[in-house]
PDB file of C-alpha atoms in Angstrom:
ATOM      1  CA  MET A   1    -103.544 -25.413-247.104  1.00 41.00           C
ATOM      2  CA  GLU A   2    -100.303 -23.710-247.960  1.00 48.00           C
ATOM      3  CA  ASN A   3     -99.395 -24.127-251.621  1.00 52.00           C
ATOM      4  CA  THR A   4     -95.852 -25.499-251.845  1.00 70.00           C
ATOM      5  CA  ILE A   5     -96.171 -26.641-255.475  1.00 81.00           C
ATOM      6  CA  ARG A   6     -93.992 -25.003-258.104  1.00 83.00           C
ATOM      7  CA  ARG A   7     -94.823 -24.984-261.811  1.00 89.00           C
ATOM      8  CA  PRO A   8     -92.943 -27.957-263.274  1.00 95.00           C
ATOM      9  CA  GLN A   9     -91.633 -28.881-266.701  1.00 97.00           C
ATOM     10  CA  TYR A  10     -93.443 -32.228-266.452  1.00 98.00           C
ATOM     11  CA  VAL A  11     -96.241 -33.674-264.337  1.00 98.00           C
ATOM     12  CA  SER A  12     -95.704 -37.391-263.760  1.00 98.00           C
ATOM     13  CA  PHE A  13     -98.268 -39.804-262.360  1.00 98.00           C
ATOM     14  CA  ASP A  14     -98.486 -43.220-260.892  1.00 98.00           C
ATOM     15  CA  CYS A  15    -101.239 -44.982-262.828  1.00 98.00           C
ATOM     16  CA  LEU A  16    -102.762 -47.962-260.990  1.00 97.00           C
ATOM     17  CA  GLY A  17    -104.641 -46.658-257.980  1.00 97.00           C
ATOM     18  CA  THR A  18    -103.902 -42.999-258.627  1.00 98.00           C
ATOM     19  CA  LEU A  19    -105.554 -42.569-262.036  1.00 98.00           C
ATOM     20  CA  ILE A  20    -107.023 -46.044-262.620  1.00 98.00           C
ATOM     21  CA  TYR A  21    -109.355 -47.393-259.934  1.00 97.00           C
ATOM     22  CA  PHE A  22    -107.469 -50.315-258.366  1.00 96.00           C
ATOM     23  CA  GLU A  23    -110.465 -52.601-258.018  1.00 96.00           C
ATOM     24  CA  ILE A  24    -108.767 -55.833-257.038  1.00 97.00           C
ATOM     25  CA  THR A  25    -111.140 -56.641-254.196  1.00 97.00           C
ATOM     26  CA  SER A  26    -113.967 -58.253-256.178  1.00 97.00           C
ATOM     27  CA  THR A  27    -111.638 -60.649-258.018  1.00 98.00           C
ATOM     28  CA  THR A  28    -109.861 -61.554-254.791  1.00 98.00           C
ATOM     29  CA  ARG A  29    -113.194 -62.265-253.135  1.00 98.00           C
ATOM     30  CA  ARG A  30    -114.199 -64.506-256.037  1.00 97.00           C
ATOM     31  CA  LEU A  31    -110.931 -66.426-255.736  1.00 98.00           C
ATOM     32  CA  LEU A  32    -111.430 -66.883-251.998  1.00 98.00           C
ATOM     33  CA  GLY A  33    -115.047 -67.991-252.300  1.00 97.00           C
ATOM     34  CA  ASP A  34    -116.531 -68.868-248.912  1.00 96.00           C
ATOM     35  CA  ARG A  35    -113.296 -70.056-247.302  1.00 97.00           C
ATOM     36  CA  LEU A  36    -112.972 -67.082-244.922  1.00 97.00           C
ATOM     37  CA  THR A  37    -115.305 -65.065-242.743  1.00 98.00           C
ATOM     38  CA  GLU A  38    -115.845 -61.408-243.618  1.00 97.00           C
ATOM     39  CA  PRO A  39    -113.422 -60.098-240.956  1.00 98.00           C
ATOM     40  CA  GLN A  40    -110.871 -62.629-242.200  1.00 98.00           C
ATOM     41  CA  VAL A  41    -111.390 -61.490-245.807  1.00 98.00           C
ATOM     42  CA  GLN A  42    -110.671 -57.918-244.762  1.00 97.00           C
ATOM     43  CA  ALA A  43    -107.457 -59.024-243.061  1.00 98.00           C
ATOM     44  CA  PHE A  44    -106.517 -61.135-246.115  1.00 98.00           C
ATOM     45  CA  LEU A  45    -106.978 -58.136-248.418  1.00 98.00           C
ATOM     46  CA  ARG A  46    -104.727 -55.974-246.243  1.00 97.00           C
ATOM     47  CA  GLN A  47    -102.018 -58.637-246.180  1.00 98.00           C
ATOM     48  CA  PHE A  48    -102.340 -59.246-249.936  1.00 98.00           C
ATOM     49  CA  SER A  49    -101.603 -55.566-250.550  1.00 97.00           C
ATOM     50  CA  LYS A  50     -98.458 -55.783-248.420  1.00 97.00           C
ATOM     51  CA  TYR A  51     -97.217 -58.880-250.241  1.00 98.00           C
ATOM     52  CA  ARG A  52     -97.763 -57.127-253.591  1.00 98.00           C
ATOM     53  CA  TYR A  53     -95.391 -54.427-252.376  1.00 97.00           C
ATOM     54  CA  ASP A  54     -92.813 -56.943-251.213  1.00 98.00           C
ATOM     55  CA  GLN A  55     -92.915 -58.819-254.532  1.00 98.00           C
ATOM     56  CA  VAL A  56     -91.776 -55.774-256.500  1.00 98.00           C
ATOM     57  CA  CYS A  57     -88.815 -54.873-254.290  1.00 97.00           C
ATOM     58  CA  GLY A  58     -86.486 -57.237-256.122  1.00 94.00           C
ATOM     59  CA  GLU A  59     -85.770 -57.915-259.781  1.00 93.00           C
ATOM     60  CA  PHE A  60     -88.382 -57.177-262.420  1.00 97.00           C
ATOM     61  CA  TYR A  61     -90.599 -60.000-263.630  1.00 97.00           C
ATOM     62  CA  ALA A  62     -94.032 -60.125-265.253  1.00 98.00           C
ATOM     63  CA  TYR A  63     -96.850 -58.390-263.408  1.00 98.00           C
ATOM     64  CA  GLU A  64     -99.226 -61.334-263.776  1.00 98.00           C
ATOM     65  CA  GLN A  65     -96.744 -63.483-261.884  1.00 98.00           C
ATOM     66  CA  VAL A  66     -96.256 -60.743-259.284  1.00 98.00           C
ATOM     67  CA  LEU A  67     -99.995 -60.798-258.618  1.00 98.00           C
ATOM     68  CA  HIS A  68    -100.060 -64.593-258.489  1.00 98.00           C
ATOM     69  CA  ASP A  69     -97.081 -64.850-256.140  1.00 98.00           C
ATOM     70  CA  ALA A  70     -98.407 -62.194-253.766  1.00 98.00           C
ATOM     71  CA  TYR A  71    -101.801 -63.917-253.664  1.00 98.00           C
ATOM     72  CA  ALA A  72    -100.141 -67.305-253.139  1.00 98.00           C
ATOM     73  CA  ARG A  73     -98.014 -66.024-250.253  1.00 98.00           C
ATOM     74  CA  THR A  74    -101.119 -64.606-248.598  1.00 98.00           C
ATOM     75  CA  CYS A  75    -102.946 -67.908-249.057  1.00 98.00           C
ATOM     76  CA  VAL A  76    -100.050 -69.781-247.460  1.00 98.00           C
ATOM     77  CA  LYS A  77    -100.212 -67.419-244.491  1.00 97.00           C
ATOM     78  CA  TRP A  78    -103.890 -68.352-244.072  1.00 98.00           C
ATOM     79  CA  GLY A  79    -103.430 -72.064-244.727  1.00 97.00           C
ATOM     80  CA  LEU A  80    -105.481 -71.887-247.935  1.00 98.00           C
ATOM     81  CA  GLU A  81    -105.043 -73.801-251.161  1.00 97.00           C
ATOM     82  CA  VAL A  82    -103.804 -71.510-253.939  1.00 97.00           C
ATOM     83  CA  ASN A  83    -106.008 -71.185-257.028  1.00 96.00           C
ATOM     84  CA  GLU A  84    -103.830 -72.321-259.945  1.00 95.00           C
ATOM     85  CA  ASP A  85    -105.161 -69.583-262.247  1.00 97.00           C
ATOM     86  CA  ALA A  86    -105.130 -66.775-259.675  1.00 97.00           C
ATOM     87  CA  GLY A  87    -102.557 -64.727-261.566  1.00 97.00           C
ATOM     88  CA  LYS A  88    -104.473 -65.003-264.835  1.00 98.00           C
ATOM     89  CA  GLN A  89    -107.737 -63.966-263.181  1.00 98.00           C
ATOM     90  CA  LEU A  90    -106.148 -61.026-261.378  1.00 98.00           C
ATOM     91  CA  ALA A  91    -104.309 -59.864-264.511  1.00 98.00           C
ATOM     92  CA  ALA A  92    -107.506 -60.049-266.564  1.00 97.00           C
ATOM     93  CA  ALA A  93    -109.235 -57.928-263.936  1.00 97.00           C
ATOM     94  CA  VAL A  94    -106.542 -55.241-264.170  1.00 97.00           C
ATOM     95  CA  LEU A  95    -107.058 -54.990-267.935  1.00 97.00           C
ATOM     96  CA  SER A  96    -110.788 -54.403-267.376  1.00 97.00           C
ATOM     97  CA  TRP A  97    -110.356 -51.496-264.964  1.00 97.00           C
ATOM     98  CA  GLY A  98    -111.079 -47.869-265.766  1.00 97.00           C
ATOM     99  CA  PRO A  99    -110.311 -44.428-264.340  1.00 98.00           C
ATOM    100  CA  HIS A 100    -111.599 -43.044-261.092  1.00 97.00           C
ATOM    101  CA  ASP A 101    -114.705 -40.980-261.835  1.00 95.00           C
ATOM    102  CA  ASP A 102    -112.915 -37.782-260.814  1.00 95.00           C
ATOM    103  CA  VAL A 103    -109.993 -38.252-263.229  1.00 97.00           C
ATOM    104  CA  PRO A 104    -110.798 -37.706-266.939  1.00 97.00           C
ATOM    105  CA  ALA A 105    -111.976 -34.085-267.014  1.00 97.00           C
ATOM    106  CA  PRO A 106    -109.346 -32.511-264.715  1.00 98.00           C
ATOM    107  CA  LEU A 107    -106.606 -34.713-266.166  1.00 98.00           C
ATOM    108  CA  LYS A 108    -107.401 -33.470-269.673  1.00 98.00           C
ATOM    109  CA  LYS A 109    -107.320 -29.891-268.402  1.00 97.00           C
ATOM    110  CA  LEU A 110    -103.949 -30.526-266.783  1.00 97.00           C
ATOM    111  CA  GLY A 111    -102.659 -32.127-269.981  1.00 97.00           C
ATOM    112  CA  ASP A 112    -103.677 -29.085-271.988  1.00 97.00           C
ATOM    113  CA  ASN A 113    -101.245 -27.059-269.885  1.00 97.00           C
ATOM    114  CA  PHE A 114     -98.375 -29.399-268.964  1.00 98.00           C
ATOM    115  CA  PRO A 115     -96.651 -32.405-270.566  1.00 98.00           C
ATOM    116  CA  LEU A 116     -98.051 -35.444-268.748  1.00 98.00           C
ATOM    117  CA  VAL A 117     -96.009 -38.540-267.965  1.00 98.00           C
ATOM    118  CA  ILE A 118     -96.921 -41.909-266.459  1.00 98.00           C
ATOM    119  CA  LEU A 119     -94.516 -44.088-264.472  1.00 98.00           C
ATOM    120  CA  SER A 120     -96.410 -47.306-263.845  1.00 97.00           C
ATOM    121  CA  ASN A 121     -95.795 -50.552-261.980  1.00 97.00           C
ATOM    122  CA  ALA A 122     -96.952 -52.911-264.719  1.00 96.00           C
ATOM    123  CA  ASP A 123     -96.012 -54.499-268.005  1.00 97.00           C
ATOM    124  CA  THR A 124     -96.317 -52.307-271.090  1.00 97.00           C
ATOM    125  CA  SER A 125     -99.312 -54.256-272.413  1.00 97.00           C
ATOM    126  CA  TYR A 126    -101.405 -53.183-269.414  1.00 97.00           C
ATOM    127  CA  LEU A 127    -100.710 -49.509-270.054  1.00 98.00           C
ATOM    128  CA  ASP A 128    -101.468 -49.950-273.744  1.00 97.00           C
ATOM    129  CA  ALA A 129    -104.965 -51.029-272.668  1.00 97.00           C
ATOM    130  CA  LEU A 130    -105.519 -48.640-269.763  1.00 98.00           C
ATOM    131  CA  VAL A 131    -104.062 -45.284-270.824  1.00 98.00           C
ATOM    132  CA  PRO A 132    -106.599 -44.676-273.639  1.00 97.00           C
ATOM    133  CA  LYS A 133    -109.353 -44.903-271.009  1.00 97.00           C
ATOM    134  CA  LEU A 134    -107.966 -41.839-269.209  1.00 98.00           C
ATOM    135  CA  GLY A 135    -109.052 -39.353-271.862  1.00 95.00           C
ATOM    136  CA  ALA A 136    -105.905 -37.231-271.839  1.00 97.00           C
ATOM    137  CA  ASP A 137    -102.834 -36.895-274.035  1.00 96.00           C
ATOM    138  CA  PHE A 138     -99.552 -38.067-272.526  1.00 98.00           C
ATOM    139  CA  HIS A 139     -96.093 -36.871-273.440  1.00 98.00           C
ATOM    140  CA  ALA A 140     -94.679 -40.249-272.356  1.00 98.00           C
ATOM    141  CA  VAL A 141     -95.745 -43.493-270.677  1.00 98.00           C
ATOM    142  CA  TYR A 142     -93.039 -45.482-268.905  1.00 98.00           C
ATOM    143  CA  THR A 143     -93.553 -48.915-267.417  1.00 98.00           C
ATOM    144  CA  ALA A 144     -91.727 -51.206-265.036  1.00 98.00           C
ATOM    145  CA  GLU A 145     -91.132 -53.524-267.972  1.00 98.00           C
ATOM    146  CA  GLN A 146     -89.342 -50.782-269.893  1.00 98.00           C
ATOM    147  CA  ALA A 147     -87.347 -49.624-266.883  1.00 98.00           C
ATOM    148  CA  GLY A 148     -86.488 -53.148-265.811  1.00 98.00           C
ATOM    149  CA  PHE A 149     -87.508 -52.266-262.254  1.00 98.00           C
ATOM    150  CA  TYR A 150     -90.694 -51.709-260.301  1.00 98.00           C
ATOM    151  CA  LYS A 151     -91.227 -48.817-257.942  1.00 98.00           C
ATOM    152  CA  PRO A 152     -90.156 -48.358-255.146  1.00 98.00           C
ATOM    153  CA  ARG A 153     -86.798 -49.242-256.721  1.00 98.00           C
ATOM    154  CA  TYR A 154     -84.887 -46.045-257.398  1.00 98.00           C
ATOM    155  CA  GLN A 155     -83.964 -47.301-260.865  1.00 98.00           C
ATOM    156  CA  ALA A 156     -87.567 -46.931-262.019  1.00 98.00           C
ATOM    157  CA  PHE A 157     -87.515 -43.198-261.288  1.00 98.00           C
ATOM    158  CA  GLU A 158     -84.015 -42.842-262.684  1.00 98.00           C
ATOM    159  CA  TYR A 159     -85.171 -44.455-265.920  1.00 98.00           C
ATOM    160  CA  MET A 160     -87.964 -41.889-266.245  1.00 98.00           C
ATOM    161  CA  LEU A 161     -85.588 -38.998-265.620  1.00 98.00           C
ATOM    162  CA  ASP A 162     -83.078 -40.358-268.128  1.00 98.00           C
ATOM    163  CA  GLN A 163     -85.753 -40.737-270.793  1.00 98.00           C
ATOM    164  CA  LEU A 164     -87.011 -37.198-270.172  1.00 98.00           C
ATOM    165  CA  ASN A 165     -83.479 -35.784-269.923  1.00 98.00           C
ATOM    166  CA  ALA A 166     -84.752 -34.148-266.749  1.00 98.00           C
ATOM    167  CA  LYS A 167     -83.670 -33.578-263.174  1.00 97.00           C
ATOM    168  CA  PRO A 168     -85.836 -34.455-260.158  1.00 97.00           C
ATOM    169  CA  GLU A 169     -86.623 -30.770-259.580  1.00 96.00           C
ATOM    170  CA  ASP A 170     -88.052 -30.517-263.122  1.00 97.00           C
ATOM    171  CA  VAL A 171     -90.855 -32.964-262.343  1.00 98.00           C
ATOM    172  CA  LEU A 172     -94.006 -32.766-260.231  1.00 98.00           C
ATOM    173  CA  HIS A 173     -94.751 -36.370-259.246  1.00 98.00           C
ATOM    174  CA  VAL A 174     -98.307 -37.278-258.236  1.00 98.00           C
ATOM    175  CA  SER A 175     -99.305 -40.520-256.543  1.00 98.00           C
ATOM    176  CA  SER A 176    -101.819 -42.028-254.157  1.00 97.00           C
ATOM    177  CA  HIS A 177     -99.093 -44.317-252.783  1.00 96.00           C
ATOM    178  CA  THR A 178     -96.550 -43.086-250.279  1.00 96.00           C
ATOM    179  CA  ARG A 179     -94.427 -46.249-250.089  1.00 95.00           C
ATOM    180  CA  TYR A 180     -94.251 -47.029-253.813  1.00 97.00           C
ATOM    181  CA  ASP A 181     -93.771 -43.454-254.999  1.00 97.00           C
ATOM    182  CA  LEU A 182     -93.450 -40.530-252.658  1.00 97.00           C
ATOM    183  CA  MET A 183     -90.899 -41.968-250.254  1.00 97.00           C
ATOM    184  CA  PRO A 184     -88.408 -43.084-252.948  1.00 98.00           C
ATOM    185  CA  ALA A 185     -89.056 -39.903-254.928  1.00 98.00           C
ATOM    186  CA  ASP A 186     -88.135 -37.853-251.879  1.00 97.00           C
ATOM    187  CA  ASP A 187     -85.003 -39.938-251.377  1.00 97.00           C
ATOM    188  CA  LEU A 188     -83.972 -39.142-254.957  1.00 98.00           C
ATOM    189  CA  GLY A 189     -84.414 -35.398-254.599  1.00 97.00           C
ATOM    190  CA  PHE A 190     -87.881 -34.835-256.042  1.00 97.00           C
ATOM    191  CA  THR A 191     -88.864 -31.663-254.235  1.00 94.00           C
ATOM    192  CA  ASN A 192     -92.199 -31.223-256.023  1.00 95.00           C
ATOM    193  CA  LYS A 193     -94.506 -34.053-254.917  1.00 97.00           C
ATOM    194  CA  VAL A 194     -98.257 -34.455-254.474  1.00 97.00           C
ATOM    195  CA  PHE A 195    -100.105 -37.094-252.470  1.00 96.00           C
ATOM    196  CA  LEU A 196    -103.539 -37.621-254.039  1.00 97.00           C
ATOM    197  CA  ASP A 197    -105.160 -39.158-250.994  1.00 96.00           C
ATOM    198  CA  ARG A 198    -107.395 -42.090-251.929  1.00 95.00           C
ATOM    199  CA  GLY A 199    -107.091 -43.862-248.599  1.00 91.00           C
ATOM    200  CA  TYR A 200    -104.522 -46.488-249.604  1.00 91.00           C
ATOM    201  CA  ASP A 201    -101.670 -45.292-247.417  1.00 89.00           C
ATOM    202  CA  PRO A 202    -101.427 -43.289-244.214  1.00 87.00           C
ATOM    203  CA  GLU A 203     -99.980 -39.789-244.334  1.00 87.00           C
ATOM    204  CA  SER A 204     -96.202 -39.577-244.053  1.00 88.00           C
ATOM    205  CA  PRO A 205     -95.564 -35.819-243.835  1.00 87.00           C
ATOM    206  CA  ALA A 206     -91.827 -36.220-243.235  1.00 91.00           C
ATOM    207  CA  TYR A 207     -91.523 -36.916-246.961  1.00 94.00           C
ATOM    208  CA  ASN A 208     -92.331 -33.320-247.874  1.00 91.00           C
ATOM    209  CA  TYR A 209     -95.307 -33.591-250.197  1.00 95.00           C
ATOM    210  CA  THR A 210     -98.479 -31.587-250.653  1.00 95.00           C
ATOM    211  CA  THR A 211    -101.728 -33.477-250.016  1.00 95.00           C
ATOM    212  CA  VAL A 212    -104.774 -33.021-252.247  1.00 96.00           C
ATOM    213  CA  GLN A 213    -108.116 -34.786-252.321  1.00 96.00           C
ATOM    214  CA  SER A 214    -108.722 -34.481-256.061  1.00 97.00           C
ATOM    215  CA  LEU A 215    -107.129 -33.538-259.374  1.00 97.00           C
ATOM    216  CA  ASP A 216    -109.378 -30.472-259.410  1.00 97.00           C
ATOM    217  CA  GLU A 217    -107.601 -29.350-256.234  1.00 96.00           C
ATOM    218  CA  LEU A 218    -104.231 -30.008-257.864  1.00 96.00           C
ATOM    219  CA  ASN A 219    -105.237 -27.956-260.907  1.00 96.00           C
ATOM    220  CA  SER A 220    -106.266 -25.111-258.636  1.00 95.00           C
ATOM    221  CA  LEU A 221    -102.888 -25.163-256.900  1.00 94.00           C
ATOM    222  CA  LEU A 222    -101.237 -24.984-260.319  1.00 95.00           C
ATOM    223  CA  GLY A 223    -103.315 -21.947-261.247  1.00 93.00           C
ATOM    224  CA  LEU A 224    -105.574 -23.759-263.723  1.00 93.00           C
TER     225      LEU A 224
END
């Protein structure tokens, strides 16, 4: 693969899904119980992910409620009664998650050579619990709560740049999500972007990113 990555001033990351394993499936299955067949559960999970995206395209509000509302909308689509405590159960699950197995060692190596930044789609309290599990030092951690906007809203990225006193070309942004991160980043002039492919989103090569399969591969492209 041709290396189109330039050495940046900062390396910024999406957190949930990219660094932290987004293991929402088991909690969703527990909420659903035996109300759907297995093929229906798979379809429900896909639709739930799409509603989570739609819920964050407007004004900021608490992530627990985002999760609840997205789950509720999916239940309505399937004609299912909504669990009253769905948001609480889903939020508690997020707080229990940890990093992908392939993250801590290469992330620490990367952090020893570049200032690391997180731009995350969650309330600050979630990052306070999750970031220490990553095993690396971060120059800054920015959340949707702090920015007042979730990704893919441009204002989330603009908040990060303002806080860093940086331009888009100063930052290498890494994400496993094309729609939340790489598409809006490209719109805003981020020319240094990496898609860490974890199977969440299909490739969208028109958005001018470099695809890697691991952080080790990213480190190699950065000469580490």
